[in-house]
PDB file of C-alpha atoms in Angstrom:
ATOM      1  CA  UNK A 179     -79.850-119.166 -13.955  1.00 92.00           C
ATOM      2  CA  UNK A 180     -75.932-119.697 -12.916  1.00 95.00           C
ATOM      3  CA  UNK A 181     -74.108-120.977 -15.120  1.00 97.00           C
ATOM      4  CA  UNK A 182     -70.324-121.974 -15.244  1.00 97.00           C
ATOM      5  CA  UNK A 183     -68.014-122.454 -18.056  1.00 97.00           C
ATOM      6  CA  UNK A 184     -64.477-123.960 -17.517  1.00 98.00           C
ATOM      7  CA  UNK A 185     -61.875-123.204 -20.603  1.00 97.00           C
ATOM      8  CA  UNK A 186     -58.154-124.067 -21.208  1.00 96.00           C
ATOM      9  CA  UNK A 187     -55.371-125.966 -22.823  1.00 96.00           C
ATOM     10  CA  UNK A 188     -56.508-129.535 -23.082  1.00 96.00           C
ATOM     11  CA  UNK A 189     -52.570-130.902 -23.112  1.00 97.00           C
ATOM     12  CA  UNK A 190     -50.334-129.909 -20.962  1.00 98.00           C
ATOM     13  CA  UNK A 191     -46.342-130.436 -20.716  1.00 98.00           C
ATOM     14  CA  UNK A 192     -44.786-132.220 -17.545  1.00 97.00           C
ATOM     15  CA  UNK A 193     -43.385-129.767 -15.617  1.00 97.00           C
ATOM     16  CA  UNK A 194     -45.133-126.925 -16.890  1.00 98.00           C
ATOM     17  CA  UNK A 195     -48.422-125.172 -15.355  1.00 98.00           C
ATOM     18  CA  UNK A 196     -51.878-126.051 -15.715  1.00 98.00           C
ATOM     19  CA  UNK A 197     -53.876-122.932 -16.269  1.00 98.00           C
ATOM     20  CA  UNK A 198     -58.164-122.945 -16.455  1.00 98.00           C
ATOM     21  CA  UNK A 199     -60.487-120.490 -16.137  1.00 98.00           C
ATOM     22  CA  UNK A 200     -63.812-120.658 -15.165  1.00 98.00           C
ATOM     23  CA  UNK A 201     -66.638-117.997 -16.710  1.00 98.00           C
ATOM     24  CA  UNK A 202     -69.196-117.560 -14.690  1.00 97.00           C
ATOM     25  CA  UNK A 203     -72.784-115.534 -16.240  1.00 96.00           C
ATOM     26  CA  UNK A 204     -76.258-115.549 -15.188  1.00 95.00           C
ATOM     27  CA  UNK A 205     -75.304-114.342 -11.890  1.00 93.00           C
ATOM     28  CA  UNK A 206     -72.299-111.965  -9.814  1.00 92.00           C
ATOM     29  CA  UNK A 207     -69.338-113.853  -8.468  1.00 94.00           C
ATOM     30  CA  UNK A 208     -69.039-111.272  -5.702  1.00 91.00           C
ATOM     31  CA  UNK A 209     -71.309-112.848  -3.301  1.00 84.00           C
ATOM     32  CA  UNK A 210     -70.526-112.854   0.427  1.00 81.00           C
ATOM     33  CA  UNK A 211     -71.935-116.383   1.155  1.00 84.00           C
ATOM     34  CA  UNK A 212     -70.210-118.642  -1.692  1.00 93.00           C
ATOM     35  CA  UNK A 213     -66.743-119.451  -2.378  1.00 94.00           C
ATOM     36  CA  UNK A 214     -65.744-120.592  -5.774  1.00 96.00           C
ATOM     37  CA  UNK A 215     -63.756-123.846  -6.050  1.00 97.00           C
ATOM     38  CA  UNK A 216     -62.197-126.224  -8.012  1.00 98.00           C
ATOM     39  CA  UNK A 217     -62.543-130.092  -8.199  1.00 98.00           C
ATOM     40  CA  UNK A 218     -60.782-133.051 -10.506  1.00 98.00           C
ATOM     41  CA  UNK A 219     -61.560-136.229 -11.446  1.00 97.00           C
ATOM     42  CA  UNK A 220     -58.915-138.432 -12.959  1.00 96.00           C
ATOM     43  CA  UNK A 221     -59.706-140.971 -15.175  1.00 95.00           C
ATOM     44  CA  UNK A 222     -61.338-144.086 -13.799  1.00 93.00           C
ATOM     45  CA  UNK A 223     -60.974-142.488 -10.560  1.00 94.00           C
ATOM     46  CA  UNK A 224     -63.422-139.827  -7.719  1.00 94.00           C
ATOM     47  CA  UNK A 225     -63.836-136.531  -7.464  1.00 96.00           C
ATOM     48  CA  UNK A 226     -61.288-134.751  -5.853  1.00 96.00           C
ATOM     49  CA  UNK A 227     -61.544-131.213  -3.909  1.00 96.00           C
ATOM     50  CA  UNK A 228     -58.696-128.569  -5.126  1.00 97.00           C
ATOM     51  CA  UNK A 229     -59.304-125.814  -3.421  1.00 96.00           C
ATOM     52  CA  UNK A 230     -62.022-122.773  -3.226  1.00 95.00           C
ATOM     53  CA  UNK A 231     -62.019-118.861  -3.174  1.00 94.00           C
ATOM     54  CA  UNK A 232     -64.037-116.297  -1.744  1.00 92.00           C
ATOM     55  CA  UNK A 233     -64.384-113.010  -4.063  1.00 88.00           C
ATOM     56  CA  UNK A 234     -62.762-111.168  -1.384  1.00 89.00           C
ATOM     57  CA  UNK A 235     -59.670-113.514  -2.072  1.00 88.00           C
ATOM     58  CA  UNK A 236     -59.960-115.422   0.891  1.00 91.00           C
ATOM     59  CA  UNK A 237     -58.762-118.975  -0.474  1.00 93.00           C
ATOM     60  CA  UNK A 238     -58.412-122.550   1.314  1.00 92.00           C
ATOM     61  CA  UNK A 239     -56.660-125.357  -0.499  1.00 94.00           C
ATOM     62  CA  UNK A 240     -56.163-129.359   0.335  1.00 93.00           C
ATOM     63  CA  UNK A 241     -53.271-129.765   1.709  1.00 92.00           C
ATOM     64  CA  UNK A 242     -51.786-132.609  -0.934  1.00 93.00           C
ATOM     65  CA  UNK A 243     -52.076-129.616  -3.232  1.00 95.00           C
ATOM     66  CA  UNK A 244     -51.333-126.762  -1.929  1.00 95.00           C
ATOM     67  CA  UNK A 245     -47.824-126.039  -2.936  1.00 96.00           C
ATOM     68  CA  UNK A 246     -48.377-125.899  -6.667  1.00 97.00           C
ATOM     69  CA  UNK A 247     -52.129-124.814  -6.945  1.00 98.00           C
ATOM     70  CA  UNK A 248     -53.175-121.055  -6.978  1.00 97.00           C
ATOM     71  CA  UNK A 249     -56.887-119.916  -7.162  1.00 97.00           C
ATOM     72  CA  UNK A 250     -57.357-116.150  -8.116  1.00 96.00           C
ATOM     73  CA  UNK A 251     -60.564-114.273  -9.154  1.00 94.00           C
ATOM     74  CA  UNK A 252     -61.562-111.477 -11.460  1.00 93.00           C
ATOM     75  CA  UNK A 253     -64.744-109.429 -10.428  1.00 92.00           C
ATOM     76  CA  UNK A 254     -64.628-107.500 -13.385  1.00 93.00           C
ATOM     77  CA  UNK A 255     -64.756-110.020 -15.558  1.00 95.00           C
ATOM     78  CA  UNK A 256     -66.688-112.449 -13.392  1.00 95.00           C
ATOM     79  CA  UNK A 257     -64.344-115.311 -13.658  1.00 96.00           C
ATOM     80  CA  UNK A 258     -62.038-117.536 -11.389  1.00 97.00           C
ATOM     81  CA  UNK A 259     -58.799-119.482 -12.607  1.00 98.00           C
ATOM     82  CA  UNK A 260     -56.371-122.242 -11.867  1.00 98.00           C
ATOM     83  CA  UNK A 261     -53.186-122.423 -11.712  1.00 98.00           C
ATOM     84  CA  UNK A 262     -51.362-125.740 -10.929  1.00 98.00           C
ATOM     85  CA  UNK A 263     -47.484-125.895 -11.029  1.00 97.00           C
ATOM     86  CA  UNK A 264     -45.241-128.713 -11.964  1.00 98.00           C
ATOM     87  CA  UNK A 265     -47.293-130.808 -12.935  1.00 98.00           C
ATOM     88  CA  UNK A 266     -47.557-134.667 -13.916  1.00 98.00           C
ATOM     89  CA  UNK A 267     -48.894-137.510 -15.458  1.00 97.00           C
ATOM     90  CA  UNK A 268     -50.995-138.105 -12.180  1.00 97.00           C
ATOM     91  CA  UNK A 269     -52.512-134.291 -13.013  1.00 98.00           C
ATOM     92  CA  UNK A 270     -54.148-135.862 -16.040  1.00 98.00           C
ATOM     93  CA  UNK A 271     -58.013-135.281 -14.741  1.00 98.00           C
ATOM     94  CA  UNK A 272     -61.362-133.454 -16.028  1.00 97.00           C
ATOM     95  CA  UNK A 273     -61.538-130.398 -14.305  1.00 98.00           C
ATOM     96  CA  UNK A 274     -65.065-128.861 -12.713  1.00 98.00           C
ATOM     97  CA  UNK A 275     -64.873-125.403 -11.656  1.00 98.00           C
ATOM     98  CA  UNK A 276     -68.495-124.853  -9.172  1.00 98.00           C
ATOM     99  CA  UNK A 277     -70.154-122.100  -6.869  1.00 97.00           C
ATOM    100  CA  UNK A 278     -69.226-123.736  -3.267  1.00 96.00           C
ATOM    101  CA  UNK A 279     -71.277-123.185  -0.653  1.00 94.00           C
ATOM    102  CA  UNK A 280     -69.178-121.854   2.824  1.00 90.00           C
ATOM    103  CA  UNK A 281     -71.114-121.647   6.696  1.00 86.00           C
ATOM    104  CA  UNK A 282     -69.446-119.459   8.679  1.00 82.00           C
ATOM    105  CA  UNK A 283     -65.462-118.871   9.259  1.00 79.00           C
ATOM    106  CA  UNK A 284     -64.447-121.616   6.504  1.00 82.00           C
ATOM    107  CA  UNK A 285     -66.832-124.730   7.350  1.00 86.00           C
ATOM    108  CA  UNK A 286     -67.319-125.988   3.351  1.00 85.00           C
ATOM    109  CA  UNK A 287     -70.405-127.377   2.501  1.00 90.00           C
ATOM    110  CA  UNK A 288     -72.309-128.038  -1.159  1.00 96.00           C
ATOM    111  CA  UNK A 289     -71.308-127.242  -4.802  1.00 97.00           C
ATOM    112  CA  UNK A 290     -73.949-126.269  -6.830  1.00 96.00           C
ATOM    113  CA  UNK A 291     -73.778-125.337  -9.437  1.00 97.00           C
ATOM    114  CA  UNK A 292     -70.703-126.968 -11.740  1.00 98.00           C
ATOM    115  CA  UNK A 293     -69.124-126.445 -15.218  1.00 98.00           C
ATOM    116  CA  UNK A 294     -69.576-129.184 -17.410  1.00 97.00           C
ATOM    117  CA  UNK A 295     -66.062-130.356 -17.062  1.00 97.00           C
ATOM    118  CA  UNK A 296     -62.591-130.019 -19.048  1.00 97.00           C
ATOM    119  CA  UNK A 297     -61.001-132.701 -19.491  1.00 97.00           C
ATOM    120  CA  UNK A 298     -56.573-131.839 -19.672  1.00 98.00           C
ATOM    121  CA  UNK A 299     -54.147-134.293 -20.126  1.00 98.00           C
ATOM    122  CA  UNK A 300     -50.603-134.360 -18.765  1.00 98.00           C
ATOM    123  CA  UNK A 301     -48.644-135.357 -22.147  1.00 96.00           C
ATOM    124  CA  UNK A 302     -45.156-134.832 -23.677  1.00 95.00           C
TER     125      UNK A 302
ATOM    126  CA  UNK B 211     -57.134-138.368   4.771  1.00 55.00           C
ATOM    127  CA  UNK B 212     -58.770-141.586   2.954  1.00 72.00           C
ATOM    128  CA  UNK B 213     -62.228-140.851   1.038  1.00 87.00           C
ATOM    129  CA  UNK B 214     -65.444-141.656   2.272  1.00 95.00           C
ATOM    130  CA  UNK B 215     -66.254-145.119   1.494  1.00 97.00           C
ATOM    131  CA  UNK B 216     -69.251-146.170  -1.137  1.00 97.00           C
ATOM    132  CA  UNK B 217     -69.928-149.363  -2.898  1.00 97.00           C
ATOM    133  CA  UNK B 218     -68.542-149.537  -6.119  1.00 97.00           C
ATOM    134  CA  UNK B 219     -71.982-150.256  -7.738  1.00 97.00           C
ATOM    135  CA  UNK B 220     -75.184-150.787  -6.953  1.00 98.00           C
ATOM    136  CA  UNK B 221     -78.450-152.287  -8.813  1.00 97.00           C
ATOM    137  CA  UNK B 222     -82.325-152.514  -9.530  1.00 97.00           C
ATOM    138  CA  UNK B 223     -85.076-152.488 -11.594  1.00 97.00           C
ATOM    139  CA  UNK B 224     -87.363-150.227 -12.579  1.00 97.00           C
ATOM    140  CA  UNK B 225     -89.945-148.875  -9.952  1.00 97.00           C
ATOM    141  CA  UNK B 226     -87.222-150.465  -6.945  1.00 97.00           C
ATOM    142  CA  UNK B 227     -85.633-148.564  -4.381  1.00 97.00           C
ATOM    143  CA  UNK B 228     -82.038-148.672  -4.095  1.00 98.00           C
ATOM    144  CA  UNK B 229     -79.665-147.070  -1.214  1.00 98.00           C
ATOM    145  CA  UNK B 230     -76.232-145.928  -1.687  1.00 98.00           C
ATOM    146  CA  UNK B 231     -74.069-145.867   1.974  1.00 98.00           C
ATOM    147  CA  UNK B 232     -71.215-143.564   2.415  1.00 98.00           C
ATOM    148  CA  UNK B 233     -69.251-143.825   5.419  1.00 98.00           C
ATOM    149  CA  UNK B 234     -67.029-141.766   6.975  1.00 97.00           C
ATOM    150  CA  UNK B 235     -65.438-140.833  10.450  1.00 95.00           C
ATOM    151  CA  UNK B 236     -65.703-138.867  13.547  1.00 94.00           C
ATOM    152  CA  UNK B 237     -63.384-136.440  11.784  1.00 94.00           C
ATOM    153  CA  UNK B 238     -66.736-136.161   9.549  1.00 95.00           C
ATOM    154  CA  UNK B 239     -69.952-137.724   8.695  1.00 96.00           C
ATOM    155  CA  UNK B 240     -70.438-138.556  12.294  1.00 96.00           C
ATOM    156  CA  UNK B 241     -70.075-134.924  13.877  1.00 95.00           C
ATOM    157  CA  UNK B 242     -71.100-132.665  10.351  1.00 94.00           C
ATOM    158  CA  UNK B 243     -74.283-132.395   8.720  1.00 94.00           C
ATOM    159  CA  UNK B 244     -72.483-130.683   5.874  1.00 94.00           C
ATOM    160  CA  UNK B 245     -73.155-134.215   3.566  1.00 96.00           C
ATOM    161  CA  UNK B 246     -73.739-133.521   0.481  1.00 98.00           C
ATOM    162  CA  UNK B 247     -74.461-135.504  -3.068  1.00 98.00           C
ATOM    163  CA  UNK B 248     -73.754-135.441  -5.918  1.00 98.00           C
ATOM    164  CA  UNK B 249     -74.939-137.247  -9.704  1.00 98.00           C
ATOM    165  CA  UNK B 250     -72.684-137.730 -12.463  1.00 97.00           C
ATOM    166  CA  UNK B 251     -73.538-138.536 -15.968  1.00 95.00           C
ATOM    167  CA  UNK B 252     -71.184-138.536 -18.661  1.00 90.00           C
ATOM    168  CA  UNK B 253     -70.631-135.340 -20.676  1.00 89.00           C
ATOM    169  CA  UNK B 254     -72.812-133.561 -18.478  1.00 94.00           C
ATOM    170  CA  UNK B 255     -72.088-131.145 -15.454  1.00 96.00           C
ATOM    171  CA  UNK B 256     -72.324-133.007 -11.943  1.00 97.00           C
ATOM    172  CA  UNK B 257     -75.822-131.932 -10.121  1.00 98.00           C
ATOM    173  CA  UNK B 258     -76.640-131.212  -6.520  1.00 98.00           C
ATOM    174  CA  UNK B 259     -79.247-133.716  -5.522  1.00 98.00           C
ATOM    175  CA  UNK B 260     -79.107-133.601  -1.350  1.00 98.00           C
ATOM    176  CA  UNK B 261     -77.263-130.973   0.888  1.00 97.00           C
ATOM    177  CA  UNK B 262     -77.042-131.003   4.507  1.00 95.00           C
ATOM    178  CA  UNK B 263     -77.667-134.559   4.774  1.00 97.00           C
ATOM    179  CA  UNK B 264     -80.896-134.775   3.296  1.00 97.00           C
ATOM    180  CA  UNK B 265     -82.160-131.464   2.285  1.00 97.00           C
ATOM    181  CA  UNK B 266     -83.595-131.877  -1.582  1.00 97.00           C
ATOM    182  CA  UNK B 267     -82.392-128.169  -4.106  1.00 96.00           C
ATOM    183  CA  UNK B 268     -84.927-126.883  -6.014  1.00 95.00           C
ATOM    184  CA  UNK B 269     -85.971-128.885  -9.033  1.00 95.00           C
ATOM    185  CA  UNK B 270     -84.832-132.099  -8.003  1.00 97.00           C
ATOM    186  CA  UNK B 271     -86.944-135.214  -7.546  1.00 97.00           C
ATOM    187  CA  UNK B 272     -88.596-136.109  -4.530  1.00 96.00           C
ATOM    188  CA  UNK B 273     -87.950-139.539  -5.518  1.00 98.00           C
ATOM    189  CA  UNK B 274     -84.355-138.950  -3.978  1.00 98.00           C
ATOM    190  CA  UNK B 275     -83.293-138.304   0.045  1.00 98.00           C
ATOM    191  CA  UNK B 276     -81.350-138.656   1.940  1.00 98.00           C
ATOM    192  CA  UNK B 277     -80.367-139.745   5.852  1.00 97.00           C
ATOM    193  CA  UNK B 278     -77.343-140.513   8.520  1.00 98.00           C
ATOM    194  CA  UNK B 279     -77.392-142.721  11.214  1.00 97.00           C
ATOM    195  CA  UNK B 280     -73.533-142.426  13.261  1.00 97.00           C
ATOM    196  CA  UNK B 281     -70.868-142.118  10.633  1.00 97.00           C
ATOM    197  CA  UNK B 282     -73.077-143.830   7.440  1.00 98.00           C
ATOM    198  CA  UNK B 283     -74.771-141.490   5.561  1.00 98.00           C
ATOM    199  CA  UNK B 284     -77.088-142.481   2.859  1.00 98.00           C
ATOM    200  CA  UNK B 285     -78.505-141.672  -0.066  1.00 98.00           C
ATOM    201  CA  UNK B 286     -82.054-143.712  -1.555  1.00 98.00           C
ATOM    202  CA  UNK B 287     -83.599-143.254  -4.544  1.00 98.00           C
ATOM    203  CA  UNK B 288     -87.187-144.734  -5.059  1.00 97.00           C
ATOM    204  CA  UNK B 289     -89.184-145.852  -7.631  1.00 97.00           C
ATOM    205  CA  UNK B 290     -85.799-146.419  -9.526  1.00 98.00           C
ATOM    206  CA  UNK B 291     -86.223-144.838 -13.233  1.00 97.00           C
ATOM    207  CA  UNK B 292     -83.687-145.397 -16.279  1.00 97.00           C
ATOM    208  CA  UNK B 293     -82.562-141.628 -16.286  1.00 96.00           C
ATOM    209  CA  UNK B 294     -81.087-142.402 -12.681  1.00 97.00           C
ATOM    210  CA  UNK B 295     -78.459-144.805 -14.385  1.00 97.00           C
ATOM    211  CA  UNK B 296     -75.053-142.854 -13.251  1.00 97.00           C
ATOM    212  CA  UNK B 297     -72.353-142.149 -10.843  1.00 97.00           C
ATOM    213  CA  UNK B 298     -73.078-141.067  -7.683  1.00 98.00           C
ATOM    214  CA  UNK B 299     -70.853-139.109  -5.238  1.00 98.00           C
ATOM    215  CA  UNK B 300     -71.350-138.567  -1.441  1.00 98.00           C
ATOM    216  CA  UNK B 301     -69.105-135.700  -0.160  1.00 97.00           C
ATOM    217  CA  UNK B 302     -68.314-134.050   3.821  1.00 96.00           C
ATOM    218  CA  UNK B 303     -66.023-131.236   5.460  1.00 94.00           C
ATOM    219  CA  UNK B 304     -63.416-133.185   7.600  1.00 93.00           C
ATOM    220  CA  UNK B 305     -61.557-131.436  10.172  1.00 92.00           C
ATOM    221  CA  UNK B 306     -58.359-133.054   8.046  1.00 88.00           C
ATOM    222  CA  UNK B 307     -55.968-131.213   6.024  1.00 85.00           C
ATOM    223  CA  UNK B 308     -57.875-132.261   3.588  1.00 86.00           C
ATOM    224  CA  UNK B 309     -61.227-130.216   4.549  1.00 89.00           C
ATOM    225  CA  UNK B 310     -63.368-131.463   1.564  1.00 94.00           C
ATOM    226  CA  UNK B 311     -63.932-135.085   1.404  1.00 96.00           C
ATOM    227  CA  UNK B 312     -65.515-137.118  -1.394  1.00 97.00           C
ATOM    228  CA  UNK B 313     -66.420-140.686  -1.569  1.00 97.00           C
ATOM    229  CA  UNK B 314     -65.071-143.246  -4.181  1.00 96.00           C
ATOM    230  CA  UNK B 315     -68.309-143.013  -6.165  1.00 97.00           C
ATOM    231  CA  UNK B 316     -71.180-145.299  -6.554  1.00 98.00           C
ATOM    232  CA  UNK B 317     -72.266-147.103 -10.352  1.00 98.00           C
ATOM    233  CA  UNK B 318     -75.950-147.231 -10.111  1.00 98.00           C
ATOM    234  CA  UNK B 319     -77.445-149.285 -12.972  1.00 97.00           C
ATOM    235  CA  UNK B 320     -80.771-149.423 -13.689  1.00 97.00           C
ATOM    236  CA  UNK B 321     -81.353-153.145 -14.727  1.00 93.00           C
TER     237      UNK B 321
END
């Protein structure tokens, strides 16, 4: 059974860079029909989609995010990690790493399945 | 791009049916059948219950489906059970920026 484990620093400094990583066992994370992605909740507030990466390193990113967040993978250690620049109070938000689920050229579908969530704070 | 929109909460007893909307947009819901949801309970990691509008995963209820009619898709759970007490999340690929869309989230309570 997949299984996915996020781990990091729960505080981070303003300005600095949010780093996670995501382990994933019970399963290869070189798989031609899945990405693997990154979402965030903030407190009291939805889900919201980072971005996702093939193993090939194919990644796609939303837009609001894309020019501080960088997605990278490691086959040989079957993990994928976060990196998200600069950031702010407004970064403060539990962090799911999940298998994502891609038809075709990039048409992104289902997450299944997801970490249990880390939740980082943006604190000085 | 906005989110999808969901009520804030929701409500019923034991053994009712409830059904959560989540609308969206041309951009969306309305043209894709990638809909997806999602359950949330605190602590735990979120879980797949319907893909592709209203296709059930392996090992999950039959209790739940889902359906879309235009741009509403929706998700109803029947004879309601206290262990279905959580968040729920609708999400869609938009042809936005934004390419993964969530909704705000729906508070089901189980009365």
């Amino acid at each position: 059974q997949l299984q996915l484990q996020e781990s990091g620093p729960g505080l981070v400094k303003p300005s600095e860079t949010l780093s996670l990583t995501c382990t994933v066992s019970g399963g290869s994370i070189s798989s031609n029909s899945f990405y693997w992605g990154w979402i965030r909740q903030p407190p009291g507030k939805g889900l919201e989609w980072i971005g996702s990466m093939s193993y090939s390193g194919k990644t796609y990113y939303t837009l609001s995010l894309k020019s501080r967040v960088t997605i990278s993978v490691d086959t040989s250690k079957n993990q994928f990690s976060l990196k998200l620049s600069s950031v702010t109070a407004a970064d403060t938000a539990v962090y799911y790493c999940a298998r994502h689920k891609i038809w075709g050229n990039f048409y992104p579908n289902w997450f299944d399945p997801w970490g249990q969530g880390t939740l980082v704070t943006v604190s000085s | 791009q906005s989110a999808l929109t969901q009520p804030a909460s929701v409500s019923g007893s034991p053994g009712q049916s409830i059904t959560i909307s989540c609308t969206g947009t041309s951009s969306d819901v309305a043209t894709y059948d990638y809909v997806s949801w999602y359950q949330l309970h605190p602590g735990k990691a979120p879980k797949l219950m319907i893909y592709d509008v209203s296709n059930r995963p392996s090992g999950v209820s039959d209790r739940f489906s889902g359906s879309k009619s235009g741009d509403t898709a929706s998700l109803t759970i029947s004879g309601l059970q206290a262990e279905d007490e959580a968040d729920y999340y609708c999400s869609s690929y938009t042809t936005t920026t934004t390419l993964v869309l969530f909704g705000g989230g729906t508070k089901l309570t189980v009365l």
